[in-house]
Coordinates of C-alpha atoms in Angstrom, one line a residue:
Chain J
M178 CA 147.7 61.1 72.9
R179 CA 146.3 63.9 71.3
F180 CA 148.2 66.6 71.0
A181 CA 146.3 69.4 69.6
F182 CA 144.1 72.4 71.1
T183 CA 140.9 72.1 71.7
E184 CA 138.1 74.0 69.6
Q185 CA 137.6 76.1 72.7
Q186 CA 141.0 76.8 73.1
L187 CA 141.5 78.1 69.5
E188 CA 137.9 79.9 69.8
L189 CA 139.4 81.7 73.2
R190 CA 142.3 82.7 71.2
G191 CA 140.5 83.7 68.3
A192 CA 138.5 86.2 70.8
V193 CA 141.7 87.9 71.9
R194 CA 143.1 88.0 68.5
Q195 CA 139.6 90.1 67.7
V196 CA 139.7 92.4 70.7
L197 CA 143.1 93.1 70.3
A198 CA 143.2 93.9 66.6
R199 CA 140.7 96.6 67.7
E200 CA 141.9 97.7 71.3
C201 CA 145.8 97.7 70.5
T202 CA 146.3 99.2 67.6
V203 CA 150.2 100.3 65.8
A204 CA 148.5 103.9 66.6
D205 CA 147.6 103.1 70.3
L206 CA 151.3 101.8 70.7
R207 CA 152.9 104.5 69.0
A208 CA 150.9 107.1 71.3
M209 CA 152.1 105.2 74.2
A210 CA 155.7 105.3 73.4
L211 CA 155.7 108.6 72.6
G212 CA 153.4 109.3 75.7
D213 CA 155.7 107.3 78.2
R214 CA 158.3 109.9 77.5
H215 CA 155.7 112.5 78.6
G216 CA 154.5 110.5 81.7
G217 CA 151.2 109.2 79.8
A218 CA 150.2 105.5 80.0
G219 CA 148.3 105.6 76.7
R220 CA 145.1 103.8 77.0
T221 CA 146.2 101.1 79.4
H222 CA 143.2 101.3 81.7
E223 CA 140.8 100.9 79.2
R224 CA 142.7 98.3 77.5
W225 CA 142.9 96.4 80.9
S226 CA 139.3 96.5 81.5
V227 CA 138.4 95.3 78.1
L228 CA 140.7 92.0 78.8
A229 CA 139.1 91.8 82.1
E230 CA 135.8 91.7 80.7
L231 CA 137.0 89.2 78.4
G232 CA 138.3 86.9 81.0
A233 CA 142.2 87.3 80.4
T234 CA 142.7 88.8 83.6
G235 CA 141.4 85.9 85.8
L236 CA 142.0 82.9 83.3
L237 CA 144.4 81.2 85.9
V238 CA 142.2 82.6 88.9
P239 CA 140.2 79.5 90.5
Q240 CA 136.1 80.4 90.1
A241 CA 135.8 80.8 94.0
H242 CA 137.6 83.7 93.5
G243 CA 135.5 85.0 90.5
G244 CA 138.1 83.8 87.9
L245 CA 137.8 81.0 85.3
G246 CA 139.7 78.4 86.8
L247 CA 141.3 77.4 83.3
G248 CA 144.6 76.4 82.8
E249 CA 148.4 77.1 80.9
L250 CA 147.2 75.7 78.0
E251 CA 144.5 78.3 77.3
L252 CA 146.9 81.0 78.8
V253 CA 149.7 80.0 76.2
G254 CA 147.1 80.8 73.3
V255 CA 146.3 84.0 74.8
L256 CA 149.7 85.5 75.4
E257 CA 150.7 84.4 71.7
E258 CA 147.9 87.0 70.9
A259 CA 149.3 89.4 73.1
G260 CA 152.6 89.1 71.5
W261 CA 151.2 89.4 67.9
A262 CA 149.2 92.7 69.0
G263 CA 152.5 93.9 71.0
L264 CA 150.3 94.2 73.9
P265 CA 151.9 96.4 76.4
E266 CA 150.5 95.7 79.5
P267 CA 151.6 93.1 81.9
L268 CA 149.2 90.4 81.1
L269 CA 152.0 88.2 81.4
E270 CA 152.7 89.2 85.2
S271 CA 149.8 89.9 86.3
A272 CA 147.2 86.7 85.0
G273 CA 150.3 84.8 84.2
L274 CA 152.4 84.9 87.4
A275 CA 151.3 86.9 90.3
A276 CA 147.4 85.2 90.1
P277 CA 148.6 81.8 90.3
L278 CA 150.9 82.5 92.8
M279 CA 148.8 84.1 94.9
A280 CA 146.0 81.4 94.6
A281 CA 148.8 78.8 95.9
A282 CA 149.4 81.0 98.7
D283 CA 145.9 81.5 99.8
A284 CA 145.5 77.9 99.4
A285 CA 148.2 77.1 101.2
S286 CA 147.2 79.7 104.1
N287 CA 143.7 78.2 103.9
G288 CA 142.6 81.8 103.3
G289 CA 139.2 81.2 102.0
A290 CA 137.4 84.1 100.3
G291 CA 137.4 86.5 103.0
S292 CA 141.5 86.6 103.3
V293 CA 143.2 89.5 102.1
L294 CA 144.9 87.4 99.6
G295 CA 141.8 86.2 98.3
R296 CA 140.0 89.4 98.2
F297 CA 143.2 90.8 96.2
L298 CA 142.7 87.7 94.0
E299 CA 139.1 88.8 93.3
K300 CA 140.1 92.2 92.4
V301 CA 142.8 91.2 90.0
A302 CA 140.4 88.5 88.3
A303 CA 137.8 91.3 87.8
G304 CA 140.7 93.5 86.3
E305 CA 140.3 96.1 89.3
V306 CA 143.9 95.8 90.5
V307 CA 147.2 94.9 88.3
A308 CA 149.1 92.6 89.8
T309 CA 153.2 91.9 89.1
V310 CA 156.0 90.2 90.8
G311 CA 159.7 91.1 91.2
G312 CA 162.7 90.3 93.2
I313 CA 163.6 87.3 91.5
D314 CA 165.4 86.2 88.4
V315 CA 166.5 82.9 86.6
T316 CA 170.4 82.4 86.1
S317 CA 172.0 78.7 85.0
A318 CA 173.2 78.5 88.7
G319 CA 169.3 78.8 90.3
L320 CA 167.2 81.6 91.3
V321 CA 168.6 84.6 92.6
T322 CA 167.1 87.3 94.3
T323 CA 167.5 91.1 92.8
T324 CA 166.3 92.8 95.9
T325 CA 169.1 94.7 98.0
P326 CA 170.3 95.1 100.4
S327 CA 169.0 92.1 101.8
P328 CA 168.0 93.2 105.5
E329 CA 169.6 91.5 108.5
V330 CA 166.6 92.2 110.2
T331 CA 162.8 92.2 108.7
Q332 CA 162.2 96.2 109.2
G333 CA 163.9 98.7 106.9
T334 CA 163.7 99.7 103.4
V335 CA 164.9 97.1 100.6
V336 CA 165.0 97.9 97.0
T337 CA 163.8 95.8 94.3
P338 CA 164.6 97.2 90.7
R339 CA 163.6 95.9 87.1
V340 CA 159.7 95.4 88.0
T341 CA 157.4 95.0 84.8
G342 CA 154.5 97.1 85.3
A343 CA 155.8 98.7 88.4
S344 CA 153.7 102.2 88.1
V345 CA 150.3 100.3 87.1
A346 CA 150.1 97.6 89.4
G347 CA 148.1 97.6 92.6
V348 CA 150.2 94.8 94.4
A349 CA 153.2 93.4 94.2
L350 CA 154.5 89.8 94.9
V351 CA 158.3 90.6 95.9
A352 CA 161.0 87.7 97.0
L353 CA 163.9 88.5 98.8
N354 CA 166.5 86.0 100.0
L355 CA 167.9 86.7 103.8
P356 CA 171.1 85.2 104.4
G357 CA 170.6 82.5 107.0
A358 CA 166.7 82.8 106.8
G359 CA 166.4 82.0 102.9
W360 CA 163.8 82.8 100.7
Q361 CA 160.7 85.2 101.6
L362 CA 158.1 86.1 99.5
H363 CA 156.0 89.6 100.6
L364 CA 152.7 90.8 99.1
V365 CA 153.6 94.5 98.8
E366 CA 150.7 97.0 98.2
A367 CA 151.5 99.9 95.6
D368 CA 152.7 103.2 97.0
P369 CA 153.4 105.7 94.3
D370 CA 156.1 107.1 96.5
G371 CA 158.0 103.7 96.4
V372 CA 157.9 103.5 92.7
T373 CA 160.7 105.0 90.3
T374 CA 160.4 104.6 87.0
T375 CA 163.6 102.9 84.8
P376 CA 163.9 103.5 81.4
S377 CA 163.8 100.4 79.4
I378 CA 165.0 99.9 75.3
D379 CA 161.1 99.0 74.8
P380 CA 159.5 102.5 75.3
T381 CA 156.0 100.7 75.9
R382 CA 157.5 98.9 78.6
D383 CA 156.4 99.9 81.8
L384 CA 159.4 98.8 84.0
G385 CA 160.6 100.7 87.5
T386 CA 162.3 100.2 90.9
L387 CA 160.3 99.7 93.9
E388 CA 161.1 101.0 97.6
W389 CA 159.4 98.8 100.2
S390 CA 159.4 97.7 103.7
P391 CA 159.3 93.7 104.7
W392 CA 157.0 93.6 107.6
P393 CA 155.5 90.4 109.6
H394 CA 152.0 91.1 108.0
T395 CA 153.5 91.6 104.2
L396 CA 154.9 88.1 104.2
I397 CA 153.1 85.5 102.5
A398 CA 155.6 82.5 102.4
S399 CA 159.2 81.8 103.6
G400 CA 161.6 79.0 103.7
E401 CA 161.3 75.9 101.3
R402 CA 157.2 76.7 100.9
A403 CA 158.6 79.9 99.3
E404 CA 161.5 78.5 97.6
A405 CA 159.2 75.8 96.1
M406 CA 156.6 78.8 94.8
L407 CA 159.2 80.6 93.3
S408 CA 160.8 77.6 91.5
D409 CA 156.9 77.2 90.4
L410 CA 156.9 80.9 89.2
A411 CA 160.4 80.5 87.4
D412 CA 158.7 77.6 85.4
R413 CA 155.7 79.9 84.5
A414 CA 157.8 82.7 83.6
A415 CA 159.9 80.7 81.1
L416 CA 156.8 79.3 79.8
F417 CA 154.4 82.3 79.2
S418 CA 157.5 84.4 78.2
A419 CA 158.0 81.6 75.4
A420 CA 154.5 81.9 74.6
Q421 CA 154.3 85.9 74.1
L422 CA 157.8 85.6 72.2
L423 CA 156.2 83.0 69.4
G424 CA 153.6 85.5 69.0
L425 CA 156.1 88.6 68.6
T426 CA 158.4 86.2 66.2
E427 CA 155.1 85.5 64.2
R428 CA 154.7 89.2 63.8
M429 CA 158.2 90.2 63.0
I430 CA 158.3 87.4 60.3
T431 CA 154.8 88.4 58.9
M432 CA 156.0 91.8 58.7
A433 CA 159.1 91.4 57.1
A434 CA 157.5 88.7 54.4
D435 CA 155.1 91.5 53.6
Y436 CA 157.8 94.1 53.1
A437 CA 159.8 91.7 50.9
K438 CA 156.8 91.0 48.7
E439 CA 156.0 95.1 48.4
R440 CA 159.8 96.2 48.1
R441 CA 161.2 96.1 44.5
Q442 CA 164.8 96.1 43.6
F443 CA 166.2 95.5 40.0
G444 CA 162.9 95.6 38.8
K445 CA 161.3 92.5 41.1
P446 CA 160.1 92.3 44.6
I447 CA 163.2 91.6 46.8
G448 CA 161.2 88.5 48.2
S449 CA 161.8 86.8 44.8
F450 CA 165.6 86.6 45.5
Q451 CA 167.0 83.4 47.0
A452 CA 168.8 85.4 49.5
V453 CA 166.1 87.1 51.3
K454 CA 163.8 84.2 51.0
H455 CA 166.2 82.0 52.8
H456 CA 166.6 84.4 55.7
L457 CA 162.8 84.6 56.2
A458 CA 162.6 80.6 56.0
N459 CA 165.2 80.4 58.7
A460 CA 163.4 82.5 60.9
R461 CA 159.9 80.6 60.1
V462 CA 161.8 77.3 61.0
A463 CA 163.2 78.3 64.1
L464 CA 159.5 79.4 65.1
E465 CA 157.9 76.3 64.2
F466 CA 160.6 74.3 66.0
A467 CA 160.0 76.4 69.1
R468 CA 156.3 76.2 68.8
P469 CA 155.7 72.5 69.9
T470 CA 158.3 72.9 73.0
T471 CA 156.3 75.8 74.5
Y472 CA 152.7 73.7 73.9
R473 CA 154.6 70.9 75.6
A474 CA 155.7 72.9 78.8
A475 CA 152.0 74.0 79.2
D476 CA 151.1 70.8 79.1
S477 CA 153.9 69.4 81.7
I478 CA 152.8 72.4 83.8
A479 CA 149.4 72.1 83.8
R480 CA 149.9 68.5 84.5
D481 CA 152.5 69.2 87.1
L482 CA 155.0 66.6 85.3
A483 CA 158.3 65.9 87.1
D484 CA 160.3 67.1 83.8
R485 CA 158.0 70.6 83.8
S486 CA 161.2 72.7 84.6
A487 CA 163.2 71.3 81.8
H488 CA 160.1 71.7 79.4
A489 CA 159.6 75.3 80.5
S490 CA 163.6 76.1 80.2
M491 CA 163.7 74.0 76.7
A492 CA 160.7 76.4 75.4
K493 CA 162.1 79.8 76.7
A494 CA 165.5 78.8 75.1
M495 CA 164.1 78.0 71.8
A496 CA 161.6 80.8 71.8
S497 CA 164.0 83.4 72.8
D498 CA 166.7 82.0 70.1
A499 CA 163.8 82.3 67.4
A500 CA 162.7 85.6 68.6
D501 CA 166.2 87.0 68.5
L502 CA 167.3 85.5 65.0
A503 CA 163.5 86.6 63.3
A504 CA 164.3 90.4 64.7
R505 CA 167.9 90.3 63.2
V506 CA 166.1 88.7 59.8
A507 CA 163.4 91.2 59.8
L508 CA 165.5 94.2 60.5
Q509 CA 167.8 92.9 57.5
V510 CA 165.2 92.3 55.1
H511 CA 163.6 95.7 55.9
G512 CA 167.0 97.4 55.3
A513 CA 167.9 101.0 56.4
I514 CA 164.3 101.7 56.9
G515 CA 164.1 98.7 59.5
Y516 CA 166.4 101.0 61.7
T517 CA 163.9 103.8 61.5
W518 CA 161.3 104.9 64.4
E519 CA 159.0 105.4 61.7
C520 CA 159.3 101.7 60.6
D521 CA 156.8 99.4 62.9
L522 CA 159.2 96.9 63.3
Q523 CA 161.2 98.8 66.1
L524 CA 158.2 98.2 68.3
W525 CA 158.1 94.4 68.0
M526 CA 161.6 94.3 67.8
K527 CA 162.3 95.8 70.9
R528 CA 159.6 94.1 73.0
A529 CA 161.4 91.0 71.6
W530 CA 164.8 91.9 72.6
V531 CA 163.7 92.5 76.2
L532 CA 161.5 89.7 76.8
S533 CA 164.1 87.2 75.1
A534 CA 166.5 88.6 77.8
A535 CA 163.8 88.6 80.6
W536 CA 163.4 85.6 83.2
G537 CA 167.1 84.0 81.8
D538 CA 167.9 84.2 78.1
A539 CA 168.7 81.3 75.8
P540 CA 172.1 80.2 77.3
T541 CA 170.6 80.7 80.6
H542 CA 167.8 78.2 79.8
R543 CA 169.8 75.9 77.8
S544 CA 172.1 75.4 80.6
R545 CA 169.0 74.5 82.8
V546 CA 168.1 72.2 80.3
L547 CA 171.8 70.2 80.7
S548 CA 171.4 70.2 84.6
H549 CA 168.2 68.6 84.5
A550 CA 169.4 66.1 81.8
M551 CA 172.7 65.2 84.1
A552 CA 170.2 65.2 87.1
A553 CA 167.8 62.8 85.4
A554 CA 170.7 60.8 84.0
A555 CA 172.3 60.2 87.6
E556 CA 169.0 58.7 89.1
R557 CA 169.4 56.2 86.3
Chain T
M176 CA 107.5 91.3 81.5
A177 CA 109.6 89.0 79.8
M178 CA 110.6 89.9 76.3
N179 CA 110.7 87.4 73.6
V180 CA 113.1 88.7 70.9
V181 CA 114.2 87.1 67.6
V182 CA 117.1 88.3 65.7
C183 CA 117.9 87.0 62.1
V184 CA 121.3 86.5 61.4
K185 CA 123.3 85.4 58.6
Q186 CA 126.4 83.5 58.5
I187 CA 128.1 84.7 55.6
P188 CA 131.8 83.6 53.8
D189 CA 134.7 85.2 55.6
P190 CA 134.5 89.1 53.9
A191 CA 138.4 88.9 54.4
A192 CA 139.1 85.9 52.4
P193 CA 138.9 85.8 48.2
A194 CA 135.1 85.1 47.4
S195 CA 134.2 83.1 44.5
L196 CA 131.1 82.7 42.3
D197 CA 129.8 79.1 41.5
P198 CA 130.8 78.7 37.7
V199 CA 127.2 77.1 36.6
T200 CA 124.7 78.7 39.1
H201 CA 126.7 82.1 39.5
T202 CA 125.8 82.1 43.0
L203 CA 128.2 82.9 46.0
E204 CA 130.3 79.8 47.0
R205 CA 129.0 79.3 51.0
S206 CA 130.5 75.5 51.5
G207 CA 133.3 76.6 53.5
K208 CA 133.6 77.6 56.8
L209 CA 130.8 80.5 57.3
I210 CA 130.9 83.3 60.1
L211 CA 128.8 85.7 62.0
D212 CA 127.7 88.8 59.4
D213 CA 129.7 91.8 61.3
S214 CA 126.5 93.9 60.2
D215 CA 124.1 91.2 62.5
A216 CA 126.1 91.9 65.4
Y217 CA 124.5 95.1 65.9
G218 CA 121.1 93.6 66.0
V219 CA 122.4 90.7 68.3
E220 CA 123.6 93.3 70.6
M221 CA 120.3 95.5 70.4
A222 CA 118.4 92.6 71.2
L223 CA 120.9 91.9 74.3
Q224 CA 120.5 95.4 75.5
L225 CA 116.4 95.7 75.2
A226 CA 116.0 92.0 76.8
P227 CA 118.5 91.6 79.2
T228 CA 118.6 87.4 79.1
D229 CA 119.8 87.3 82.9
A230 CA 116.5 89.0 83.8
G231 CA 114.4 86.0 82.3
N232 CA 113.9 87.4 78.8
E233 CA 114.5 85.2 75.6
V234 CA 117.0 86.1 72.8
T235 CA 116.3 83.5 70.1
L236 CA 118.7 83.5 66.9
V237 CA 117.1 82.4 63.4
S238 CA 119.2 81.5 60.5
M239 CA 119.5 79.3 57.3
A240 CA 122.6 78.1 56.1
P241 CA 123.8 75.2 54.2
N242 CA 125.6 72.1 56.0
G243 CA 124.2 72.3 59.3
E244 CA 126.7 75.4 59.9
T245 CA 126.8 76.9 63.3
S246 CA 130.0 78.6 63.6
G247 CA 128.5 82.4 63.2
L248 CA 125.4 81.4 65.5
R249 CA 127.7 80.0 68.3
T250 CA 129.4 83.7 68.0
A251 CA 126.2 85.4 68.6
L252 CA 125.3 82.6 71.2
A253 CA 128.8 83.6 72.9
M254 CA 127.9 87.2 73.3
G255 CA 124.8 85.9 75.1
A256 CA 121.8 85.0 72.8
T257 CA 119.6 82.4 74.8
K258 CA 119.2 79.6 71.6
A259 CA 119.2 79.4 68.5
I260 CA 117.2 78.0 65.0
L261 CA 119.4 76.8 62.2
I262 CA 117.3 75.9 59.0
S263 CA 119.7 73.7 56.9
D264 CA 118.1 71.6 54.0
P265 CA 119.9 70.7 50.7
A266 CA 116.7 71.9 48.9
L267 CA 117.4 75.2 49.9
A268 CA 120.4 75.9 47.4
G269 CA 120.0 78.4 45.5
S270 CA 117.1 80.2 47.0
D271 CA 116.4 84.0 46.6
A272 CA 115.7 86.4 49.0
L273 CA 111.9 85.6 49.0
S274 CA 112.4 81.8 49.4
T275 CA 114.6 83.0 52.2
A276 CA 112.0 85.0 53.9
K277 CA 109.2 82.2 53.6
V278 CA 111.5 79.5 55.6
L279 CA 112.9 82.3 58.1
A280 CA 109.2 83.5 58.7
A281 CA 108.0 80.1 59.4
A282 CA 110.8 79.2 61.9
I283 CA 110.1 82.8 63.7
K284 CA 106.4 82.2 63.8
R285 CA 107.3 79.0 66.1
V286 CA 108.7 81.5 68.5
E287 CA 105.8 84.1 68.9
P288 CA 108.5 86.8 69.5
D289 CA 107.3 90.3 70.7
L290 CA 110.2 91.8 68.5
V291 CA 112.1 90.7 65.2
L292 CA 115.3 92.6 65.1
A293 CA 117.4 92.2 61.6
A294 CA 120.0 94.2 60.1
T295 CA 119.2 96.5 57.1
E296 CA 121.0 94.3 54.6
S297 CA 123.5 91.5 54.5
T298 CA 127.5 91.9 53.5
D299 CA 127.5 89.3 50.9
G300 CA 124.2 89.5 49.3
Y301 CA 123.2 93.2 49.5
T302 CA 119.4 92.9 48.7
G303 CA 118.2 94.2 51.6
T304 CA 114.7 93.1 51.0
L305 CA 114.5 90.2 53.4
P306 CA 113.5 91.7 56.4
V307 CA 110.4 93.6 55.1
Q308 CA 109.8 90.4 53.3
V309 CA 109.5 88.6 56.4
A310 CA 107.3 90.9 58.2
E311 CA 104.8 90.8 55.2
L312 CA 104.5 86.9 55.3
L313 CA 104.3 87.2 59.5
G314 CA 101.8 90.2 58.9
L315 CA 103.6 92.4 61.0
P316 CA 104.5 96.0 60.8
S317 CA 108.2 96.9 60.0
V318 CA 110.0 99.5 60.6
T319 CA 113.8 99.9 58.7
F320 CA 116.8 101.9 59.3
A321 CA 116.6 102.1 63.0
K322 CA 119.3 104.2 64.6
S323 CA 117.8 103.9 67.8
V324 CA 114.9 101.5 69.1
S325 CA 113.8 101.7 72.5
V326 CA 110.7 99.4 73.8
D327 CA 108.2 100.6 75.8
G328 CA 105.1 98.5 77.3
A329 CA 103.6 97.0 74.0
S330 CA 105.1 99.7 71.8
V331 CA 108.5 100.2 70.3
K332 CA 109.9 103.4 69.3
V333 CA 112.3 104.0 66.6
E334 CA 114.4 106.7 65.6
R335 CA 114.5 105.9 61.5
Q336 CA 117.6 107.1 59.8
T337 CA 116.5 108.9 56.5
E338 CA 118.7 111.2 54.0
A339 CA 117.6 114.5 55.8
G340 CA 117.8 113.3 59.3
Y341 CA 115.5 110.8 60.9
D342 CA 111.7 110.1 61.9
E343 CA 110.4 108.9 65.2
V344 CA 108.3 106.0 64.4
T345 CA 106.3 104.3 67.0
S346 CA 105.0 101.0 66.4
P347 CA 102.8 98.5 68.3
L348 CA 104.5 95.2 69.1
P349 CA 105.2 92.5 67.6
V350 CA 107.5 94.2 64.8
V351 CA 110.0 93.7 62.5
V352 CA 112.8 96.3 63.0
T353 CA 116.0 96.8 60.9
V354 CA 118.9 98.2 62.6
T355 CA 121.6 100.1 60.8
A356 CA 125.3 99.6 61.9
G357 CA 126.1 101.8 64.5
V358 CA 123.0 101.5 66.4
V359 CA 124.9 100.2 69.6
E360 CA 128.7 99.0 70.0
P361 CA 128.4 95.2 69.8
R362 CA 130.1 93.6 72.7
Y363 CA 133.0 91.0 72.5
P364 CA 132.0 87.4 73.4
S365 CA 133.5 86.5 76.6
F366 CA 135.7 83.6 77.6
K367 CA 132.6 82.8 79.8
G368 CA 130.2 83.4 77.0
I369 CA 132.4 81.4 74.6
M370 CA 132.4 78.3 77.2
A371 CA 128.6 78.8 77.9
A372 CA 127.7 79.0 74.2
K373 CA 128.7 75.2 73.7
S374 CA 125.8 74.1 76.0
K375 CA 123.3 76.4 74.6
P376 CA 120.5 74.9 72.3
V377 CA 120.8 74.9 68.6
D378 CA 117.2 73.7 66.7
V379 CA 118.4 72.4 63.4
L380 CA 115.2 72.2 61.3
S381 CA 114.8 71.0 57.5
I382 CA 111.7 72.4 55.6
A383 CA 109.9 69.0 56.1
D384 CA 110.0 70.6 60.1
L385 CA 108.6 73.6 59.0
G386 CA 106.0 72.2 56.8
I387 CA 107.5 74.0 53.5
D388 CA 107.4 72.2 50.2
A389 CA 110.5 72.0 48.6
G390 CA 109.2 73.2 45.3
Q391 CA 108.4 76.7 47.0
V392 CA 111.9 77.4 47.8
G393 CA 115.5 76.7 46.9
A394 CA 116.5 76.9 43.2
A395 CA 113.1 75.5 42.1
G396 CA 111.1 77.9 43.8
A397 CA 113.3 81.2 42.8
R398 CA 111.8 83.8 41.1
Q399 CA 115.3 85.1 40.2
E400 CA 118.1 83.6 38.0
I401 CA 121.5 85.0 37.5
T402 CA 121.9 84.2 33.7
D403 CA 125.4 86.0 33.4
V404 CA 128.0 87.7 35.4
S405 CA 130.7 90.2 34.2
E406 CA 133.6 92.0 35.5
A407 CA 132.6 95.5 36.4
E408 CA 134.0 97.8 33.3
S409 CA 137.0 99.4 34.4
R410 CA 136.9 103.5 34.0
S411 CA 139.0 104.9 30.9
S412 CA 141.6 107.5 32.2
G413 CA 140.9 111.1 32.3
E414 CA 142.5 113.6 29.9
I415 CA 145.5 115.3 31.3
V416 CA 145.9 118.8 30.0
V417 CA 149.6 120.3 30.1
D418 CA 149.1 123.7 30.9
E419 CA 151.0 125.8 28.0
G420 CA 149.6 129.0 28.6
D421 CA 146.2 128.1 27.4
G422 CA 145.4 125.9 30.5
A423 CA 142.2 128.2 31.8
A424 CA 140.8 128.5 28.7
R425 CA 140.4 124.9 27.9
I426 CA 139.4 124.3 31.6
V427 CA 136.3 126.7 30.3
S428 CA 135.9 125.0 27.2
F429 CA 135.6 121.6 28.8
L430 CA 133.4 123.1 31.2
E431 CA 130.8 124.7 28.8
Q432 CA 131.1 121.0 26.6
I433 CA 129.5 119.2 30.1
K434 CA 127.2 122.3 29.8
V435 CA 128.3 123.5 33.7
V436 CA 128.9 126.8 32.4

């Protein structure tokens, strides 16, 4: 089989790079990092509408709901560019996770264009509403809910911590796991009073805790169907985080390599010393090994192959490792300046740390790969 | 009334990549991948604003490039242009501005446009003479350095940038107008646009298709020849005066020397 991106996929990616080079500059990121301390959201709304005009927000949304109806392979390229540019907005969560989840729930409920989900989906595709997901995390033992307390009855307030994009999202798909009743997935509309901002190590990350009430009308899936949808979500989360990590890693290596050519010691650029070169080469090797596993996972999920979960976990494990290594190497190559706020490296490094740990870190995903391999062996 | 607008677009080597000159002809190497000249994005955007294609208007791109190159045209088609005409012919290698103007004029004539837009000059050649040559060959009026363009019925109103400010110029259609960078903010090609651009028609023509004689164009028809290329002389560094109490006097004597005081 031909395993390369099509010309069109490369062009879409190129368009994102061109747009973000102008709309998401280092100066923008710095303003946002400082602004967050003062409660501002930077140019988030402006940037989001440019992404919507481009078509990125509705990339996975079916055409019937105003989206482009494209697949995971296209979004992977877009998210790599988002990583490269350090895009702070929750494109991964909105376009990559919430949108396909809403589309699946809508299709299962036979909603059609007039349904509540369908209407939200159209707004998400058009960029009028940012969507996010919460209440779920990936562990080596399986999916766990972060929503507490699990209420005995569906009425009552529950708390869902660490929701990305909490303050800009107009709608959130939130999971909870009720003792005895199993998984539930709720569609929660934004309530500014119900959001408490959580500080993140990455100052441009919009993180918050949601306080909300589950009601019968917010429930969009439950039981086995909810579980299947959340397992699907976990695969995508691993895949798309991996894609964004590839872009972050590429940027950190580029920054470090550029610095190594510029910074002189003993009368020569430090990049001419083997001890520096080898570090950078190791990071590059880790990145280039992670890349094809991410592309394979995208292909497996797009075609819904049986191995899709194993492939997604492999991608996330390798991309997280590559990002962690690149962050460490880039920091070391930069020397003391790398630790400072003034050095741009920090913007990408902190993002990489956060994303490498999100949706299951490398050891978690390695153990998931192992479980899949053992299960496959047992079947033989 | 539906408008028919032609935009002259040039596909140039990526300015971000190092450029090289042919060692024999001293002309710019254009054999690699070419991209849409940034300065032409303004003309394309202006055309799309004056003649929205979803309202039945037509925006046709006209370009001349070697090796059937269409990458830059695809970018402009993705922005929303309707179709493109590319003139690509080995006989065109070494064309000067006038030869290029003859070729573009012949192609533009086929479209019978109401308005022809072009950039004031290309980013790789910088002659800035082509649009007016095209206008002359087509027998059309031309208005240059537009910083604003509006169409009203059968005439065009242009604010023409000058050193002191701007002139208001009105001309009957059809007319050739050159637009400055910043006349409008070019849109980004959207994903939908990029996908749609694949199926938009690009007419690739040879000079024979346009009825042009090979002797009139290319290196054979060129009225200019580049005989030599040399590096720009580096400037010598200025004199540094260390003030030893006589600084002011020495500055005054220098100013007297160059007859400023």
